[in-house]
GROMACS .gro file of C-alpha atoms in nm:
model
  506
    1MET     CA    1  19.026  25.911   4.076
    2LYS     CA    2  18.661  25.967   3.906
    3PHE     CA    3  18.541  26.212   4.168
    4LEU     CA    4  18.844  26.454   4.057
    5GLU     CA    5  18.792  26.411   3.664
    6GLU     CA    6  18.412  26.476   3.797
    7LEU     CA    7  18.501  26.807   3.939
    8GLY     CA    8  18.773  26.920   3.657
    9ILE     CA    9  19.057  26.887   3.883
   10LYS     CA   10  19.350  26.857   3.684
   11ALA     CA   11  19.725  26.764   3.735
   12VAL     CA   12  19.780  27.145   3.680
   13ASN     CA   13  19.535  27.379   3.743
   14PRO     CA   14  19.474  27.776   3.738
   15GLY     CA   15  19.391  27.903   4.087
   16ILE     CA   16  19.272  28.276   3.991
   17SER     CA   17  18.868  28.311   3.888
   18THR     CA   18  18.671  28.619   3.854
   19GLY     CA   19  18.350  28.390   3.813
   20THR     CA   20  18.362  28.220   3.511
   21LYS     CA   21  18.703  28.332   3.396
   22TRP     CA   22  19.047  28.199   3.520
   23MET     CA   23  19.423  28.296   3.558
   24GLN     CA   24  19.691  28.067   3.602
   25GLY     CA   25  19.889  28.283   3.841
   26SER     CA   26  20.264  28.384   3.930
   27GLY     CA   27  20.334  28.058   4.081
   28ASP     CA   28  20.183  27.742   4.222
   29VAL     CA   29  20.147  27.544   4.497
   30ALA     CA   30  20.129  27.152   4.525
   31SER     CA   31  19.859  26.981   4.716
   32PHE     CA   32  19.932  26.638   4.844
   33SER     CA   33  19.670  26.451   5.004
   34PRO     CA   34  19.751  26.358   5.387
   35VAL     CA   35  19.548  26.018   5.306
   36ASP     CA   36  19.817  25.855   5.091
   37GLY     CA   37  20.083  26.114   5.076
   38LEU     CA   38  20.007  26.129   4.684
   39LEU     CA   39  20.035  26.444   4.483
   40ILE     CA   40  19.657  26.531   4.347
   41GLY     CA   41  19.727  26.851   4.155
   42ARG     CA   42  19.897  27.189   4.146
   43VAL     CA   43  19.752  27.510   4.171
   44GLY     CA   44  19.863  27.854   4.009
   45MET     CA   45  19.886  28.103   4.289
   46ALA     CA   46  19.803  28.500   4.281
   47GLY     CA   47  20.092  28.788   4.259
   48LYS     CA   48  20.000  29.139   4.272
   49HIS     CA   49  19.899  29.168   3.950
   50GLU     CA   50  19.618  28.843   3.949
   51TYR     CA   51  19.524  29.049   4.276
   52GLU     CA   52  19.474  29.358   4.125
   53GLU     CA   53  19.249  29.236   3.817
   54VAL     CA   54  19.012  29.055   4.049
   55MET     CA   55  18.967  29.359   4.279
   56GLN     CA   56  18.898  29.567   4.019
   57THR     CA   57  18.651  29.333   3.845
   58ALA     CA   58  18.485  29.283   4.177
   59THR     CA   59  18.470  29.647   4.244
   60ARG     CA   60  18.302  29.703   3.900
   61ALA     CA   61  18.083  29.422   3.931
   62PHE     CA   62  17.927  29.544   4.278
   63GLU     CA   63  17.762  29.827   4.107
   64GLN     CA   64  17.555  29.595   3.908
   65TRP     CA   65  17.478  29.324   4.205
   66ARG     CA   66  17.364  29.561   4.457
   67THR     CA   67  17.101  29.679   4.225
   68VAL     CA   68  16.938  29.314   4.160
   69PRO     CA   69  16.655  29.254   4.366
   70ALA     CA   70  16.740  29.048   4.673
   71PRO     CA   71  16.488  28.799   4.574
   72ARG     CA   72  16.652  28.773   4.222
   73ARG     CA   73  16.994  28.727   4.378
   74GLY     CA   74  16.832  28.475   4.603
   75GLU     CA   75  16.717  28.275   4.301
   76VAL     CA   76  17.091  28.222   4.213
   77VAL     CA   77  17.203  28.111   4.526
   78ARG     CA   78  16.901  27.843   4.519
   79GLN     CA   79  17.040  27.696   4.181
   80ILE     CA   80  17.404  27.703   4.323
   81GLY     CA   81  17.247  27.500   4.622
   82ALA     CA   82  17.097  27.259   4.349
   83ALA     CA   83  17.449  27.215   4.171
   84LEU     CA   84  17.585  27.111   4.503
   85ARG     CA   85  17.303  26.855   4.604
   86ALA     CA   86  17.427  26.726   4.231
   87LYS     CA   87  17.782  26.699   4.302
   88LYS     CA   88  17.730  26.601   4.664
   89GLN     CA   89  17.910  26.287   4.594
   90ALA     CA   90  18.236  26.388   4.405
   91LEU     CA   91  18.243  26.716   4.630
   92GLY     CA   92  18.271  26.515   4.987
   93SER     CA   93  18.508  26.274   4.864
   94LEU     CA   94  18.763  26.543   4.741
   95VAL     CA   95  18.713  26.710   5.096
   96SER     CA   96  18.801  26.395   5.252
   97TYR     CA   97  19.096  26.316   5.008
   98GLU     CA   98  19.255  26.656   5.004
   99MET     CA   99  19.204  26.720   5.399
  100GLY     CA  100  19.139  26.407   5.570
  101LYS     CA  101  18.859  26.389   5.745
  102SER     CA  102  18.596  26.086   5.698
  103LEU     CA  103  18.358  26.075   5.415
  104GLN     CA  104  18.105  26.102   5.624
  105GLU     CA  105  18.226  26.403   5.745
  106GLY     CA  106  18.313  26.530   5.386
  107LEU     CA  107  17.949  26.486   5.241
  108GLY     CA  108  17.827  26.616   5.584
  109GLU     CA  109  18.026  26.985   5.496
  110VAL     CA  110  17.861  26.959   5.133
  111GLN     CA  111  17.549  26.936   5.318
  112GLU     CA  112  17.589  27.216   5.552
  113MET     CA  113  17.659  27.409   5.190
  114ILE     CA  114  17.367  27.298   5.046
  115ASP     CA  115  17.181  27.398   5.388
  116ILE     CA  116  17.312  27.746   5.395
  117CYS     CA  117  17.201  27.787   5.060
  118ASP     CA  118  16.850  27.690   5.147
  119PHE     CA  119  16.835  27.938   5.438
  120ALA     CA  120  16.982  28.229   5.243
  121VAL     CA  121  16.718  28.198   4.985
  122GLY     CA  122  16.465  28.244   5.257
  123LEU     CA  123  16.668  28.517   5.393
  124SER     CA  124  16.694  28.710   5.057
  125ARG     CA  125  16.298  28.780   5.113
  126GLN     CA  126  16.356  28.896   5.459
  127LEU     CA  127  16.623  29.155   5.481
  128TYR     CA  128  16.383  29.346   5.705
  129GLY     CA  129  16.471  29.705   5.882
  130LEU     CA  130  16.248  29.838   6.213
  131SER     CA  131  16.006  30.092   6.163
  132MET     CA  132  16.005  30.335   6.436
  133HIS     CA  133  15.747  30.649   6.582
  134SER     CA  134  15.907  30.997   6.543
  135GLU     CA  135  15.859  31.244   6.861
  136ARG     CA  136  15.814  31.550   6.562
  137PRO     CA  137  15.447  31.573   6.398
  138SER     CA  138  15.421  31.451   6.009
  139HIS     CA  139  15.759  31.235   6.053
  140ARG     CA  140  15.829  30.895   6.011
  141MET     CA  141  16.129  30.705   6.078
  142TYR     CA  142  16.269  30.355   5.950
  143GLU     CA  143  16.604  30.184   5.910
  144GLN     CA  144  16.691  29.964   5.631
  145TRP     CA  145  17.043  29.766   5.508
  146HIS     CA  146  17.236  29.813   5.232
  147PRO     CA  147  17.531  29.594   5.117
  148LEU     CA  148  17.881  29.655   5.167
  149GLY     CA  149  18.084  29.597   4.907
  150ILE     CA  150  18.406  29.354   4.882
  151VAL     CA  151  18.360  29.076   5.102
  152GLY     CA  152  18.730  28.908   5.180
  153ILE     CA  153  18.686  28.548   5.322
  154ILE     CA  154  18.985  28.369   5.420
  155SER     CA  155  18.922  28.008   5.519
  156ALA     CA  156  19.069  27.738   5.681
  157PHE     CA  157  19.186  27.384   5.575
  158ASN     CA  158  18.975  27.210   5.818
  159PHE     CA  159  18.620  27.313   5.632
  160PRO     CA  160  18.761  27.373   5.293
  161VAL     CA  161  18.423  27.464   5.178
  162ALA     CA  162  18.169  27.519   5.421
  163VAL     CA  163  18.289  27.813   5.592
  164TRP     CA  164  18.321  28.006   5.259
  165SER     CA  165  17.937  27.906   5.182
  166TRP     CA  166  17.813  28.054   5.539
  167ASN     CA  167  17.967  28.391   5.437
  168ALA     CA  168  17.955  28.356   5.032
  169MET     CA  169  17.576  28.305   5.029
  170LEU     CA  170  17.444  28.549   5.258
  171ALA     CA  171  17.675  28.833   5.120
  172MET     CA  172  17.516  28.744   4.783
  173VAL     CA  173  17.207  28.755   4.906
  174CYS     CA  174  17.256  29.061   5.084
  175GLY     CA  175  17.388  29.268   4.779
  176ASN     CA  176  17.758  29.186   4.830
  177VAL     CA  177  18.043  29.071   4.583
  178CYS     CA  178  18.313  28.765   4.705
  179VAL     CA  179  18.688  28.723   4.714
  180TRP     CA  180  18.740  28.412   4.854
  181LYS     CA  181  19.175  28.315   4.964
  182PRO     CA  182  19.128  27.950   5.074
  183SER     CA  183  19.419  27.771   5.259
  184GLU     CA  184  19.696  27.693   5.091
  185LYS     CA  185  19.676  27.295   5.203
  186THR     CA  186  19.342  27.255   5.037
  187PRO     CA  187  19.340  27.480   4.740
  188LEU     CA  188  19.164  27.201   4.528
  189SER     CA  189  18.835  27.194   4.702
  190ALA     CA  190  18.773  27.564   4.652
  191ILE     CA  191  18.863  27.510   4.277
  192ALA     CA  192  18.609  27.273   4.253
  193CYS     CA  193  18.340  27.464   4.421
  194GLN     CA  194  18.430  27.759   4.179
  195HIS     CA  195  18.352  27.539   3.858
  196ILE     CA  196  18.072  27.417   4.022
  197VAL     CA  197  17.913  27.759   4.100
  198ALA     CA  198  18.048  27.890   3.733
  199GLU     CA  199  17.803  27.711   3.565
  200VAL     CA  200  17.543  27.855   3.787
  201LEU     CA  201  17.679  28.221   3.741
  202GLU     CA  202  17.698  28.201   3.377
  203ARG     CA  203  17.378  28.039   3.297
  204ASN     CA  204  17.220  28.327   3.512
  205GLY     CA  205  17.410  28.610   3.340
  206VAL     CA  206  17.551  28.702   3.686
  207PRO     CA  207  17.838  28.981   3.656
  208GLU     CA  208  18.147  28.865   3.655
  209GLY     CA  209  18.360  28.936   3.965
  210VAL     CA  210  18.050  28.848   4.187
  211LEU     CA  211  18.228  28.525   4.335
  212CYS     CA  212  18.600  28.555   4.332
  213LEU     CA  213  18.851  28.335   4.423
  214ILE     CA  214  19.239  28.408   4.490
  215ASN     CA  215  19.461  28.088   4.575
  216GLY     CA  216  19.768  28.265   4.726
  217GLY     CA  217  19.979  28.264   5.008
  218HIS     CA  218  19.994  28.470   5.384
  219GLU     CA  219  20.073  28.746   5.113
  220THR     CA  220  19.776  28.721   4.916
  221GLY     CA  221  19.556  28.736   5.289
  222GLU     CA  222  19.771  29.046   5.393
  223LEU     CA  223  19.682  29.252   5.042
  224LEU     CA  224  19.318  29.143   5.188
  225ALA     CA  225  19.310  29.269   5.501
  226ALA     CA  226  19.480  29.591   5.406
  227ASP     CA  227  19.275  29.665   5.100
  228HIS     CA  228  19.040  29.968   5.167
  229ARG     CA  229  18.813  29.816   4.915
  230VAL     CA  230  18.727  29.519   5.103
  231PRO     CA  231  18.495  29.671   5.391
  232LEU     CA  232  18.454  29.367   5.566
  233VAL     CA  233  18.746  29.063   5.634
  234SER     CA  234  18.566  28.754   5.742
  235ALA     CA  235  18.861  28.509   5.855
  236THR     CA  236  18.884  28.193   6.014
  237GLY     CA  237  19.205  28.003   6.130
  238SER     CA  238  19.443  28.029   6.423
  239THR     CA  239  19.432  28.310   6.709
  240ARG     CA  240  19.778  28.429   6.609
  241MET     CA  241  19.660  28.487   6.213
  242GLY     CA  242  19.318  28.651   6.360
  243LYS     CA  243  19.514  28.920   6.594
  244ALA     CA  244  19.739  28.978   6.299
  245VAL     CA  245  19.427  29.022   6.031
  246ALA     CA  246  19.236  29.238   6.324
  247VAL     CA  247  19.520  29.503   6.370
  248THR     CA  248  19.551  29.549   6.003
  249VAL     CA  249  19.208  29.587   5.908
  250ALA     CA  250  19.128  29.806   6.229
  251ALA     CA  251  19.429  30.037   6.143
  252ARG     CA  252  19.222  30.162   5.821
  253LEU     CA  253  18.856  30.118   6.034
  254GLY     CA  254  18.731  29.823   5.826
  255ARG     CA  255  18.530  29.547   6.007
  256CYS     CA  256  18.670  29.202   6.099
  257LEU     CA  257  18.418  28.879   6.127
  258LEU     CA  258  18.674  28.633   6.315
  259GLU     CA  259  18.626  28.258   6.370
  260LEU     CA  260  18.893  28.167   6.622
  261GLY     CA  261  19.083  27.895   6.812
  262GLY     CA  262  18.873  27.672   7.016
  263ASN     CA  263  18.933  27.494   7.364
  264ASN     CA  264  18.584  27.320   7.432
  265ALA     CA  265  18.461  27.127   7.711
  266ILE     CA  266  18.190  26.944   7.836
  267ILE     CA  267  18.106  26.894   8.200
  268ILE     CA  268  17.994  26.557   8.261
  269SER     CA  269  17.723  26.561   8.564
  270ARG     CA  270  17.686  26.243   8.844
  271ASP     CA  271  17.296  26.307   8.730
  272ALA     CA  272  17.375  26.254   8.336
  273ASP     CA  273  17.268  25.996   8.052
  274LEU     CA  274  17.641  25.831   8.063
  275ASP     CA  275  17.565  25.625   7.729
  276MET     CA  276  17.451  25.981   7.560
  277ALA     CA  277  17.768  26.162   7.751
  278LEU     CA  278  18.006  25.886   7.603
  279VAL     CA  279  17.890  25.916   7.222
  280GLY     CA  280  17.900  26.293   7.276
  281SER     CA  281  18.226  26.275   7.383
  282LEU     CA  282  18.390  26.051   7.173
  283PHE     CA  283  18.257  26.196   6.829
  284GLY     CA  284  18.349  26.587   6.995
  285ALA     CA  285  18.718  26.422   7.028
  286VAL     CA  286  18.819  26.220   6.730
  287GLY     CA  287  18.583  26.372   6.469
  288THR     CA  288  18.779  26.541   6.200
  289ALA     CA  289  19.097  26.408   6.417
  290GLY     CA  290  19.045  26.638   6.633
  291GLN     CA  291  19.088  26.927   6.387
  292ARG     CA  292  18.763  27.121   6.461
  293CYS     CA  293  18.785  27.462   6.598
  294THR     CA  294  18.449  27.309   6.823
  295THR     CA  295  18.678  26.970   6.876
  296THR     CA  296  18.606  26.882   7.242
  297ARG     CA  297  18.942  26.875   7.414
  298ARG     CA  298  18.850  26.911   7.784
  299LEU     CA  299  18.601  26.631   7.986
  300ILE     CA  300  18.504  26.819   8.331
  301ILE     CA  301  18.411  26.493   8.517
  302HIS     CA  302  18.186  26.471   8.850
  303GLU     CA  303  18.406  26.263   9.122
  304SER     CA  304  18.103  26.004   9.160
  305VAL     CA  305  18.112  25.943   8.790
  306TYR     CA  306  18.436  25.993   8.693
  307GLU     CA  307  18.597  25.634   8.711
  308SER     CA  308  18.338  25.466   8.573
  309PHE     CA  309  18.299  25.697   8.249
  310LYS     CA  310  18.664  25.681   8.252
  311ALA     CA  311  18.641  25.337   8.199
  312LYS     CA  312  18.386  25.365   7.871
  313LEU     CA  313  18.599  25.594   7.727
  314VAL     CA  314  18.911  25.405   7.745
  315LYS     CA  315  18.702  25.065   7.571
  316ALA     CA  316  18.554  25.324   7.338
  317TYR     CA  317  18.877  25.439   7.229
  318GLY     CA  318  18.986  25.099   7.181
  319GLN     CA  319  18.731  25.029   6.941
  320LEU     CA  320  18.823  25.343   6.728
  321ARG     CA  321  18.911  25.246   6.353
  322ILE     CA  322  19.150  25.476   6.222
  323GLY     CA  323  19.283  25.486   5.840
  324ASN     CA  324  19.190  25.596   5.491
  325PRO     CA  325  18.853  25.845   5.546
  326LEU     CA  326  18.761  25.740   5.225
  327ASP     CA  327  18.671  25.397   5.330
  328GLU     CA  328  18.327  25.457   5.586
  329SER     CA  329  18.437  25.172   5.823
  330ASN     CA  330  18.634  25.386   5.943
  331HIS     CA  331  18.607  25.671   6.226
  332VAL     CA  332  18.947  25.856   6.206
  333GLY     CA  333  19.159  25.961   5.942
  334PRO     CA  334  19.467  26.132   5.885
  335LEU     CA  335  19.613  26.478   6.043
  336ILE     CA  336  19.672  26.741   5.779
  337ASP     CA  337  20.035  26.716   5.761
  338GLN     CA  338  20.353  26.665   5.897
  339ALA     CA  339  20.396  27.024   6.078
  340ALA     CA  340  20.046  26.876   6.257
  341VAL     CA  341  20.147  26.578   6.357
  342ASP     CA  342  20.489  26.765   6.494
  343SER     CA  343  20.226  26.989   6.698
  344TYR     CA  344  20.051  26.656   6.787
  345LEU     CA  345  20.411  26.515   6.949
  346GLY     CA  346  20.494  26.816   7.093
  347ALA     CA  347  20.181  26.877   7.308
  348ILE     CA  348  20.209  26.538   7.456
  349ASN     CA  349  20.532  26.538   7.552
  350ALA     CA  350  20.422  26.875   7.691
  351CYS     CA  351  20.107  26.730   7.909
  352LYS     CA  352  20.356  26.438   8.030
  353ALA     CA  353  20.656  26.750   8.152
  354GLN     CA  354  20.379  26.906   8.347
  355GLY     CA  355  20.222  26.597   8.488
  356GLY     CA  356  19.959  26.448   8.284
  357ARG     CA  357  19.938  26.079   8.256
  358PHE     CA  358  19.796  25.893   7.973
  359ILE     CA  359  19.524  25.654   8.008
  360VAL     CA  360  19.529  25.578   7.616
  361GLU     CA  361  19.857  25.623   7.459
  362GLY     CA  362  19.927  25.848   7.154
  363GLY     CA  363  20.174  25.790   6.898
  364VAL     CA  364  20.240  25.799   6.515
  365LEU     CA  365  20.090  25.494   6.311
  366SER     CA  366  20.257  25.304   6.056
  367GLY     CA  367  20.224  24.983   5.881
  368PRO     CA  368  19.931  24.817   5.673
  369GLY     CA  369  19.647  25.075   5.650
  370TYR     CA  370  19.889  25.383   5.719
  371GLU     CA  371  19.931  25.520   5.354
  372SER     CA  372  20.079  25.838   5.486
  373GLU     CA  373  20.284  25.941   5.781
  374CYS     CA  374  20.020  26.152   5.905
  375TYR     CA  375  19.804  25.886   6.134
  376VAL     CA  376  19.799  25.918   6.472
  377GLN     CA  377  19.691  25.766   6.761
  378PRO     CA  378  19.375  25.968   6.961
  379CYS     CA  379  19.484  25.961   7.321
  380ILE     CA  380  19.347  26.054   7.655
  381ALA     CA  381  19.544  26.222   7.942
  382GLU     CA  382  19.438  26.267   8.319
  383VAL     CA  383  19.523  26.647   8.407
  384GLU     CA  384  19.532  26.912   8.647
  385GLN     CA  385  19.310  27.231   8.503
  386ASP     CA  386  19.618  27.443   8.592
  387TYR     CA  387  19.850  27.297   8.363
  388PRO     CA  388  19.973  27.546   8.083
  389ILE     CA  389  19.887  27.267   7.816
  390VAL     CA  390  19.539  27.241   7.911
  391HIS     CA  391  19.482  27.631   7.840
  392THR     CA  392  19.646  27.600   7.524
  393GLU     CA  393  19.429  27.469   7.135
  394THR     CA  394  19.662  27.184   6.976
  395PHE     CA  395  19.434  27.064   6.656
  396ALA     CA  396  19.474  26.730   6.705
  397PRO     CA  397  19.284  26.452   6.881
  398ILE     CA  398  19.406  26.475   7.235
  399LEU     CA  399  19.182  26.493   7.513
  400TYR     CA  400  19.222  26.650   7.888
  401LEU     CA  401  19.015  26.460   8.153
  402MET     CA  402  18.980  26.649   8.488
  403LYS     CA  403  18.757  26.611   8.815
  404TYR     CA  404  18.499  26.816   8.979
  405SER     CA  405  18.313  26.829   9.271
  406THR     CA  406  18.036  27.130   9.243
  407LEU     CA  407  17.908  27.250   8.937
  408GLU     CA  408  18.001  27.572   9.012
  409GLU     CA  409  18.373  27.478   9.016
  410ALA     CA  410  18.317  27.282   8.689
  411ILE     CA  411  18.173  27.580   8.502
  412ALA     CA  412  18.484  27.827   8.648
  413ILE     CA  413  18.697  27.535   8.524
  414GLN     CA  414  18.542  27.548   8.186
  415ASN     CA  415  18.598  27.893   8.150
  416ASN     CA  416  18.946  27.929   8.266
  417VAL     CA  417  19.089  27.940   7.914
  418PRO     CA  418  19.173  28.208   7.674
  419GLN     CA  419  18.934  28.052   7.411
  420GLY     CA  420  18.537  28.111   7.419
  421LEU     CA  421  18.368  27.903   7.131
  422SER     CA  422  18.166  27.589   7.258
  423SER     CA  423  18.070  27.425   7.515
  424ALA     CA  424  17.871  27.169   7.667
  425ILE     CA  425  17.675  27.009   7.975
  426MET     CA  426  17.569  26.598   7.968
  427THR     CA  427  17.305  26.624   8.300
  428LEU     CA  428  16.933  26.540   8.311
  429ASN     CA  429  16.908  26.791   8.620
  430LEU     CA  430  16.718  27.086   8.508
  431ARG     CA  431  16.858  27.325   8.745
  432GLU     CA  432  17.210  27.247   8.629
  433ALA     CA  433  17.123  27.338   8.326
  434GLU     CA  434  16.969  27.610   8.322
  435LEU     CA  435  17.249  27.746   8.572
  436PHE     CA  436  17.481  27.629   8.295
  437LEU     CA  437  17.292  27.863   8.032
  438SER     CA  438  17.243  28.120   8.208
  439ALA     CA  439  17.471  28.426   8.269
  440ALA     CA  440  17.645  28.268   8.566
  441GLY     CA  441  17.739  27.950   8.323
  442SER     CA  442  17.913  27.919   8.040
  443ASP     CA  443  18.127  28.211   7.879
  444CYS     CA  444  18.132  28.010   7.513
  445GLY     CA  445  17.919  28.160   7.208
  446ILE     CA  446  17.803  27.818   7.211
  447ALA     CA  447  17.669  27.618   7.496
  448ASN     CA  448  17.477  27.303   7.472
  449VAL     CA  449  17.272  27.046   7.686
  450ASN     CA  450  17.289  26.670   7.608
  451ILE     CA  451  17.477  26.714   7.272
  452GLY     CA  452  17.879  26.791   7.266
  453THR     CA  453  18.052  27.084   7.146
  454SER     CA  454  18.083  26.995   6.793
  455GLY     CA  455  17.842  26.944   6.486
  456ALA     CA  456  17.643  27.308   6.523
  457GLU     CA  457  17.368  27.360   6.244
  458ILE     CA  458  17.334  27.647   5.981
  459GLY     CA  459  17.004  27.804   6.170
  460GLY     CA  460  17.182  27.919   6.477
  461ALA     CA  461  17.472  28.173   6.449
  462PHE     CA  462  17.817  28.045   6.476
  463GLY     CA  463  18.105  28.195   6.681
  464GLY     CA  464  18.252  28.251   7.022
  465GLU     CA  465  18.441  28.504   7.236
  466LYS     CA  466  18.719  28.631   7.396
  467GLU     CA  467  19.025  28.478   7.197
  468THR     CA  468  18.794  28.302   6.960
  469GLY     CA  469  18.762  28.653   6.829
  470GLY     CA  470  18.350  28.772   6.878
  471GLY     CA  471  18.241  28.676   6.553
  472ARG     CA  472  17.911  28.526   6.367
  473GLU     CA  473  17.835  28.345   6.091
  474SER     CA  474  17.562  28.110   5.935
  475GLY     CA  475  17.216  28.169   6.095
  476SER     CA  476  16.995  28.342   6.327
  477ASP     CA  477  17.072  28.761   6.234
  478ALA     CA  478  17.416  28.675   6.125
  479TRP     CA  479  17.325  28.869   5.804
  480LYS     CA  480  17.331  29.173   5.932
  481ASN     CA  481  17.740  29.162   5.979
  482TYR     CA  482  17.729  29.179   5.540
  483MET     CA  483  17.521  29.494   5.542
  484ARG     CA  484  17.539  29.859   5.663
  485ARG     CA  485  17.260  29.995   5.858
  486GLN     CA  486  17.085  30.321   5.722
  487THR     CA  487  16.847  30.536   5.937
  488ASN     CA  488  16.572  30.745   5.748
  489THR     CA  489  16.368  31.016   5.872
  490ILE     CA  490  16.067  31.107   5.632
  491ASN     CA  491  15.894  31.484   5.685
  492TYR     CA  492  15.560  31.462   5.504
  493GLY     CA  493  15.430  31.774   5.670
  494THR     CA  494  15.447  32.145   5.590
  495GLN     CA  495  15.670  32.238   5.894
  496LEU     CA  496  16.028  32.164   5.964
  497PRO     CA  497  16.045  32.118   6.373
  498LEU     CA  498  16.397  32.031   6.538
  499ALA     CA  499  16.414  31.729   6.763
  500GLN     CA  500  16.437  31.781   7.128
  501GLY     CA  501  16.234  32.076   7.104
  502ILE     CA  502  16.527  32.315   6.948
  503LYS     CA  503  16.380  32.641   6.826
  504PHE     CA  504  16.612  32.793   6.545
  505ASP     CA  505  16.376  33.099   6.409
  506VAL     CA  506  16.524  33.314   6.158
   0.00000   0.00000   0.00000
């Protein structure tokens, strides 16, 4: 495929890089496309020796990079954004082919990378601190922010490039260096990104080790989490994985930035614009074949509009086009692999066993147009909110419907799950909207009105509460995660008074 050649992807690819220098690795892994089941390429995987070489290079790079003025660091990120613009079509196609999301979503993911570069460039001139009045005469107090050092980035398969950029571009302008451990399921997308940024790094004389890539298995992630040289580990993935990372990092008093599971709901009010609600619910539920942490997994629908909205939804599901995601006429591509298909089928069986009634049946799709065994039918089940499966995140296009009578009841149902990432309400009633956004409303990190649960913009901080991990990435003041705060007091007088009026005469 032409886009593979354009991105420098070969049949066998070195998988470890310190920026512009590549290493093959101690072993390798094969990347198969869920689109057609074909082998895309093999990737070298890091062992302990390669890991140590990368970490030593990154440590040396930080000593230089932290002294580069922040606007100059921002200029390098600006050029990375320009390089991504030039490769948007090719990289978006690879993301779609290796991961299975629709081409439009693959291109959208690359656009997120471009957008975060733009955001980071502006941020490079705004790494501000506060100035405070001192209680002591002839004293001035202020705070400033300094880079942390090495930022370890562990990313997931469902957003194989965008989440790395959220972390790396902000960390770079803040003066940090980055070591990226991508998902073993999408290693080639990461390699393509490294090829793109390597040209920019070399052109600007950026120290070797500022942006590093380590393809490896879970052992590599464990090394990052346990490494005292890594003050911050940003990990995206399952709640189970996040808990393991958190324990390891906490044991050495390091910092974690965790973006974990979601079990997101849309409340559909009797005062909703049902056509608008349909669009938000449909894309939220089936986008990326249900493999987003912000996927809509639950619809909580007012009893007065339940039947009419259900009919609209069933009709819309009947019009979905499922197939090769590189064909832009298709809405839904495949799941990532056979393990994901097994999880999907297991959740369907569990839902039925617990009493769920499917109004759109699920199942594995086969025949013409389905070139692998990873294509499944997005499905809908009517459930009760206390079914155990409803409280579980299944990374697949399964949508649960339930009724409510009062908004307070709907909010309680929405909040009554372990996860707390994204949420939404569809209503034209101002009082309902404001209650949903109040302290008595949604307990999620993201709460939307009249849009769905997925499709966050980079300008706002992204992340959630409870078992979602509490992390915040991307916009707003998320940059502070990548820096350490220092409080400074300057005495410009001729005396040395003590705080709190303490006397210490000698």
